[in-house]
Amino acid sequence: MTVYQAYSPSLGLPAARDGRFPPAWKRERMTWIKPSFLWMMYRCGWATKEGQETVLAVEITREGFDHALRHACLSHYEPRTHDDAQSWRRDLRRSSTRVQWDPERDLHLNPLPHRSLQLGLSGPASRAYADEWTVSIRDVTPLAREIHGLVRAGEEAAARALLPAETPYGAGPLTHLGA
């Protein structure tokens, strides 16, 4: 399973070089992983935003991702999903994983009518992500810049051909996440 993150070169380059997150990577801090390449490009501005100049493709185990989803809580109260706001707040405090659904993005980073998952990991989930679930880490910054250059040049078909393959994730019903 591939997820994306963007970091400053001081964190991203050692992570890609060593295939694991360096000691400077804060394992207690909330970290957000994104299974959508284009949503990551929206978030990091095609690797141009300060502190997000290095885009990483992080391969993680399916078991780890499934575990995170099974134990996740929505990052916001949703009346159609939760019994009440109080029980949602209780679940949120107990969970080290959060799910947020945001509009997916097109090549121009405009919102699309369907949603993309963002998965926030903290505490035990963040440590497991960094130290157990991560299989490999690659620097995909050159790919991001190449695709962005093609988009700016109006060569959308060529840009689309370079996008990483993404397939729907068959996790089964995730009613606790509004899916």
PDB file of C-alpha atoms in Angstrom:
ATOM      1  CA  MET A   1       0.000   0.000   0.000  1.00  0.00           C
ATOM      2  CA  THR A   2       1.481   3.358  -1.032  1.00  0.00           C
ATOM      3  CA  VAL A   3       0.851   6.525   0.931  1.00  0.00           C
ATOM      4  CA  TYR A   4       2.379   9.950   0.437  1.00  0.00           C
ATOM      5  CA  GLN A   5       3.865  12.560   2.718  1.00  0.00           C
ATOM      6  CA  ALA A   6       5.905  15.706   2.174  1.00  0.00           C
ATOM      7  CA  TYR A   7       8.722  16.904   4.396  1.00  0.00           C
ATOM      8  CA  SER A   8      11.591  19.324   4.493  1.00  0.00           C
ATOM      9  CA  PRO A   9      14.708  17.955   2.795  1.00  0.00           C
ATOM     10  CA  SER A  10      16.364  17.572   6.219  1.00  0.00           C
ATOM     11  CA  LEU A  11      13.806  14.849   7.094  1.00  0.00           C
ATOM     12  CA  GLY A  12      12.694  13.593   3.697  1.00  0.00           C
ATOM     13  CA  LEU A  13      16.070  12.955   2.099  1.00  0.00           C
ATOM     14  CA  PRO A  14      17.483  10.836   4.968  1.00  0.00           C
ATOM     15  CA  ALA A  15      14.195   8.894   5.120  1.00  0.00           C
ATOM     16  CA  ALA A  16      14.393   8.075   1.403  1.00  0.00           C
ATOM     17  CA  ARG A  17      18.115   7.328   1.559  1.00  0.00           C
ATOM     18  CA  ASP A  18      17.802   4.964   4.540  1.00  0.00           C
ATOM     19  CA  GLY A  19      14.338   3.551   3.780  1.00  0.00           C
ATOM     20  CA  ARG A  20      13.131   4.451   7.259  1.00  0.00           C
ATOM     21  CA  PHE A  21      12.264   7.566   9.193  1.00  0.00           C
ATOM     22  CA  PRO A  22      15.271   9.182  10.892  1.00  0.00           C
ATOM     23  CA  PRO A  23      15.509   9.711  14.678  1.00  0.00           C
ATOM     24  CA  ALA A  24      14.600  13.394  14.153  1.00  0.00           C
ATOM     25  CA  TRP A  25      11.144  12.262  12.923  1.00  0.00           C
ATOM     26  CA  LYS A  26       8.825  12.743  15.915  1.00  0.00           C
ATOM     27  CA  ARG A  27       7.100   9.424  16.598  1.00  0.00           C
ATOM     28  CA  GLU A  28       4.726  10.944  19.167  1.00  0.00           C
ATOM     29  CA  ARG A  29       3.451  13.704  16.889  1.00  0.00           C
ATOM     30  CA  MET A  30       0.338  13.399  14.711  1.00  0.00           C
ATOM     31  CA  THR A  31       1.351  12.606  11.150  1.00  0.00           C
ATOM     32  CA  TRP A  32      -1.045  12.520   8.195  1.00  0.00           C
ATOM     33  CA  ILE A  33      -0.672  10.006   5.383  1.00  0.00           C
ATOM     34  CA  LYS A  34      -2.425  10.329   2.054  1.00  0.00           C
ATOM     35  CA  PRO A  35      -3.128   7.447  -0.353  1.00  0.00           C
ATOM     36  CA  SER A  36      -3.812   9.952  -3.156  1.00  0.00           C
ATOM     37  CA  PHE A  37      -0.822  11.340  -5.073  1.00  0.00           C
ATOM     38  CA  LEU A  38      -2.795  14.314  -6.418  1.00  0.00           C
ATOM     39  CA  TRP A  39      -4.180  15.174  -3.009  1.00  0.00           C
ATOM     40  CA  MET A  40      -0.586  15.189  -1.744  1.00  0.00           C
ATOM     41  CA  MET A  41       0.349  17.504  -4.621  1.00  0.00           C
ATOM     42  CA  TYR A  42      -2.483  19.812  -3.570  1.00  0.00           C
ATOM     43  CA  ARG A  43      -1.273  19.770   0.036  1.00  0.00           C
ATOM     44  CA  CYS A  44       2.414  20.417  -0.771  1.00  0.00           C
ATOM     45  CA  GLY A  45       1.899  22.637  -3.834  1.00  0.00           C
ATOM     46  CA  TRP A  46       3.774  20.264  -6.139  1.00  0.00           C
ATOM     47  CA  ALA A  47       6.671  20.201  -3.604  1.00  0.00           C
ATOM     48  CA  THR A  48       7.008  23.997  -3.513  1.00  0.00           C
ATOM     49  CA  LYS A  49       5.626  24.796  -0.050  1.00  0.00           C
ATOM     50  CA  GLU A  50       8.183  25.533   2.621  1.00  0.00           C
ATOM     51  CA  GLY A  51       8.877  22.468   4.726  1.00  0.00           C
ATOM     52  CA  GLN A  52       7.219  20.217   2.122  1.00  0.00           C
ATOM     53  CA  GLU A  53       9.820  20.262  -0.641  1.00  0.00           C
ATOM     54  CA  THR A  54      10.507  16.506  -0.500  1.00  0.00           C
ATOM     55  CA  VAL A  55       7.641  14.204  -1.451  1.00  0.00           C
ATOM     56  CA  LEU A  56       7.877  10.638  -0.226  1.00  0.00           C
ATOM     57  CA  ALA A  57       6.072   7.524  -1.415  1.00  0.00           C
ATOM     58  CA  VAL A  58       5.910   5.315   1.653  1.00  0.00           C
ATOM     59  CA  GLU A  59       5.108   1.649   1.127  1.00  0.00           C
ATOM     60  CA  ILE A  60       3.329   0.266   4.172  1.00  0.00           C
ATOM     61  CA  THR A  61       1.842  -3.109   4.953  1.00  0.00           C
ATOM     62  CA  ARG A  62      -1.777  -3.744   4.136  1.00  0.00           C
ATOM     63  CA  GLU A  63      -2.189  -5.128   7.648  1.00  0.00           C
ATOM     64  CA  GLY A  64      -0.962  -1.871   9.155  1.00  0.00           C
ATOM     65  CA  PHE A  65      -3.252   0.257   7.011  1.00  0.00           C
ATOM     66  CA  ASP A  66      -6.220  -2.013   7.771  1.00  0.00           C
ATOM     67  CA  HIS A  67      -5.438  -1.857  11.488  1.00  0.00           C
ATOM     68  CA  ALA A  68      -5.353   1.950  11.363  1.00  0.00           C
ATOM     69  CA  LEU A  69      -8.712   2.081   9.549  1.00  0.00           C
ATOM     70  CA  ARG A  70     -10.375  -0.418  11.897  1.00  0.00           C
ATOM     71  CA  HIS A  71      -9.328   1.627  14.932  1.00  0.00           C
ATOM     72  CA  ALA A  72      -9.825   5.092  13.443  1.00  0.00           C
ATOM     73  CA  CYS A  73     -12.277   7.751  14.437  1.00  0.00           C
ATOM     74  CA  LEU A  74     -13.558  10.519  12.211  1.00  0.00           C
ATOM     75  CA  SER A  75     -11.755  13.797  12.880  1.00  0.00           C
ATOM     76  CA  HIS A  76     -15.090  15.611  13.128  1.00  0.00           C
ATOM     77  CA  TYR A  77     -18.523  14.838  14.514  1.00  0.00           C
ATOM     78  CA  GLU A  78     -20.890  13.426  11.913  1.00  0.00           C
ATOM     79  CA  PRO A  79     -24.538  13.039  13.069  1.00  0.00           C
ATOM     80  CA  ARG A  80     -25.273  10.304  10.503  1.00  0.00           C
ATOM     81  CA  THR A  81     -22.302   8.252  11.725  1.00  0.00           C
ATOM     82  CA  HIS A  82     -22.126   8.864  15.477  1.00  0.00           C
ATOM     83  CA  ASP A  83     -24.783   8.302  18.128  1.00  0.00           C
ATOM     84  CA  ASP A  84     -24.083  11.707  19.653  1.00  0.00           C
ATOM     85  CA  ALA A  85     -21.327  14.305  19.987  1.00  0.00           C
ATOM     86  CA  GLN A  86     -20.334  13.088  23.442  1.00  0.00           C
ATOM     87  CA  SER A  87     -19.675   9.506  22.292  1.00  0.00           C
ATOM     88  CA  TRP A  88     -17.735  10.833  19.270  1.00  0.00           C
ATOM     89  CA  ARG A  89     -15.512  12.941  21.583  1.00  0.00           C
ATOM     90  CA  ARG A  90     -14.927   9.886  23.772  1.00  0.00           C
ATOM     91  CA  ASP A  91     -13.968   7.768  20.748  1.00  0.00           C
ATOM     92  CA  LEU A  92     -11.709  10.547  19.457  1.00  0.00           C
ATOM     93  CA  ARG A  93      -9.810  10.719  22.757  1.00  0.00           C
ATOM     94  CA  ARG A  94      -9.322   6.935  22.781  1.00  0.00           C
ATOM     95  CA  SER A  95      -8.167   6.600  19.182  1.00  0.00           C
ATOM     96  CA  SER A  96      -4.632   7.139  17.941  1.00  0.00           C
ATOM     97  CA  THR A  97      -5.897   7.255  14.343  1.00  0.00           C
ATOM     98  CA  ARG A  98      -8.129   9.833  12.666  1.00  0.00           C
ATOM     99  CA  VAL A  99      -9.837   9.864   9.303  1.00  0.00           C
ATOM    100  CA  GLN A 100     -10.690  12.948   7.336  1.00  0.00           C
ATOM    101  CA  TRP A 101     -12.456  12.871   3.976  1.00  0.00           C
ATOM    102  CA  ASP A 102     -11.423  15.696   1.641  1.00  0.00           C
ATOM    103  CA  PRO A 103     -12.268  16.401  -1.997  1.00  0.00           C
ATOM    104  CA  GLU A 104     -10.028  14.477  -4.385  1.00  0.00           C
ATOM    105  CA  ARG A 105      -8.050  16.669  -6.800  1.00  0.00           C
ATOM    106  CA  ASP A 106      -7.508  16.775 -10.551  1.00  0.00           C
ATOM    107  CA  LEU A 107      -4.247  17.554 -12.379  1.00  0.00           C
ATOM    108  CA  HIS A 108      -4.826  21.282 -11.829  1.00  0.00           C
ATOM    109  CA  LEU A 109      -5.482  20.560  -8.136  1.00  0.00           C
ATOM    110  CA  ASN A 110      -9.111  21.586  -8.465  1.00  0.00           C
ATOM    111  CA  PRO A 111     -11.563  19.693  -6.227  1.00  0.00           C
ATOM    112  CA  LEU A 112     -13.435  16.741  -7.693  1.00  0.00           C
ATOM    113  CA  PRO A 113     -16.913  15.619  -6.595  1.00  0.00           C
ATOM    114  CA  HIS A 114     -15.627  12.540  -4.755  1.00  0.00           C
ATOM    115  CA  ARG A 115     -13.645  12.262  -1.537  1.00  0.00           C
ATOM    116  CA  SER A 116     -10.139  11.134  -0.724  1.00  0.00           C
ATOM    117  CA  LEU A 117      -9.066   9.681   2.593  1.00  0.00           C
ATOM    118  CA  GLN A 118      -6.491  11.342   4.823  1.00  0.00           C
ATOM    119  CA  LEU A 119      -5.316   9.205   7.722  1.00  0.00           C
ATOM    120  CA  GLY A 120      -3.869  10.839  10.831  1.00  0.00           C
ATOM    121  CA  LEU A 121      -1.658   8.755  13.094  1.00  0.00           C
ATOM    122  CA  SER A 122      -0.480   9.658  16.586  1.00  0.00           C
ATOM    123  CA  GLY A 123       1.100   7.931  19.565  1.00  0.00           C
ATOM    124  CA  PRO A 124       1.060   4.140  19.170  1.00  0.00           C
ATOM    125  CA  ALA A 125      -0.194   4.330  15.572  1.00  0.00           C
ATOM    126  CA  SER A 126       2.508   6.811  14.576  1.00  0.00           C
ATOM    127  CA  ARG A 127       5.221   4.645  16.132  1.00  0.00           C
ATOM    128  CA  ALA A 128       3.829   1.504  14.454  1.00  0.00           C
ATOM    129  CA  TYR A 129       3.704   3.332  11.107  1.00  0.00           C
ATOM    130  CA  ALA A 130       7.333   4.417  11.348  1.00  0.00           C
ATOM    131  CA  ASP A 131       8.825   1.320  12.925  1.00  0.00           C
ATOM    132  CA  GLU A 132       6.617  -1.647  11.942  1.00  0.00           C
ATOM    133  CA  TRP A 133       4.341  -0.900   8.992  1.00  0.00           C
ATOM    134  CA  THR A 134       6.812   0.927   6.736  1.00  0.00           C
ATOM    135  CA  VAL A 135       8.321  -1.373   4.120  1.00  0.00           C
ATOM    136  CA  SER A 136      10.171   1.210   2.012  1.00  0.00           C
ATOM    137  CA  ILE A 137      10.423   4.941   1.390  1.00  0.00           C
ATOM    138  CA  ARG A 138      11.117   6.546  -1.992  1.00  0.00           C
ATOM    139  CA  ASP A 139      11.706  10.164  -2.938  1.00  0.00           C
ATOM    140  CA  VAL A 140       9.153  10.959  -5.670  1.00  0.00           C
ATOM    141  CA  THR A 141       9.919  14.682  -5.765  1.00  0.00           C
ATOM    142  CA  PRO A 142      11.444  14.478  -9.290  1.00  0.00           C
ATOM    143  CA  LEU A 143       8.276  12.727 -10.513  1.00  0.00           C
ATOM    144  CA  ALA A 144       6.084  15.398  -8.896  1.00  0.00           C
ATOM    145  CA  ARG A 145       8.093  18.154 -10.565  1.00  0.00           C
ATOM    146  CA  GLU A 146       8.023  16.412 -13.953  1.00  0.00           C
ATOM    147  CA  ILE A 147       4.244  15.951 -13.831  1.00  0.00           C
ATOM    148  CA  HIS A 148       3.782  19.543 -12.683  1.00  0.00           C
ATOM    149  CA  GLY A 149       5.952  20.783 -15.559  1.00  0.00           C
ATOM    150  CA  LEU A 150       3.830  18.854 -18.056  1.00  0.00           C
ATOM    151  CA  VAL A 151       0.623  20.242 -16.540  1.00  0.00           C
ATOM    152  CA  ARG A 152       1.982  23.796 -16.760  1.00  0.00           C
ATOM    153  CA  ALA A 153       2.976  23.153 -20.382  1.00  0.00           C
ATOM    154  CA  GLY A 154      -0.580  22.018 -21.203  1.00  0.00           C
ATOM    155  CA  GLU A 155       0.499  18.409 -21.817  1.00  0.00           C
ATOM    156  CA  GLU A 156      -2.184  16.820 -19.660  1.00  0.00           C
ATOM    157  CA  ALA A 157      -2.184  13.420 -21.389  1.00  0.00           C
ATOM    158  CA  ALA A 158       1.574  13.079 -20.837  1.00  0.00           C
ATOM    159  CA  ALA A 159       1.183  14.225 -17.222  1.00  0.00           C
ATOM    160  CA  ARG A 160      -1.667  11.779 -16.595  1.00  0.00           C
ATOM    161  CA  ALA A 161       0.406   8.934 -18.043  1.00  0.00           C
ATOM    162  CA  LEU A 162       3.061   9.521 -15.371  1.00  0.00           C
ATOM    163  CA  LEU A 163       0.679   9.494 -12.414  1.00  0.00           C
ATOM    164  CA  PRO A 164       1.221   6.586 -10.040  1.00  0.00           C
ATOM    165  CA  ALA A 165      -1.391   3.861 -10.438  1.00  0.00           C
ATOM    166  CA  GLU A 166      -4.090   4.063  -7.779  1.00  0.00           C
ATOM    167  CA  THR A 167      -6.873   1.538  -7.383  1.00  0.00           C
ATOM    168  CA  PRO A 168      -9.924   1.613  -5.124  1.00  0.00           C
ATOM    169  CA  TYR A 169      -9.169   0.201  -1.706  1.00  0.00           C
ATOM    170  CA  GLY A 170     -11.365  -2.759  -0.804  1.00  0.00           C
ATOM    171  CA  ALA A 171     -11.529  -2.493   2.968  1.00  0.00           C
ATOM    172  CA  GLY A 172     -15.112  -3.603   3.333  1.00  0.00           C
ATOM    173  CA  PRO A 173     -17.728  -1.525   5.123  1.00  0.00           C
ATOM    174  CA  LEU A 174     -16.298   1.266   7.259  1.00  0.00           C
ATOM    175  CA  THR A 175     -19.523   2.564   8.747  1.00  0.00           C
ATOM    176  CA  HIS A 176     -17.676   3.988  11.757  1.00  0.00           C
ATOM    177  CA  LEU A 177     -15.885   6.263   9.254  1.00  0.00           C
ATOM    178  CA  GLY A 178     -18.935   7.323   7.293  1.00  0.00           C
ATOM    179  CA  ALA A 179     -18.034   5.045   4.346  1.00  0.00           C
TER     180      ALA A 179
END
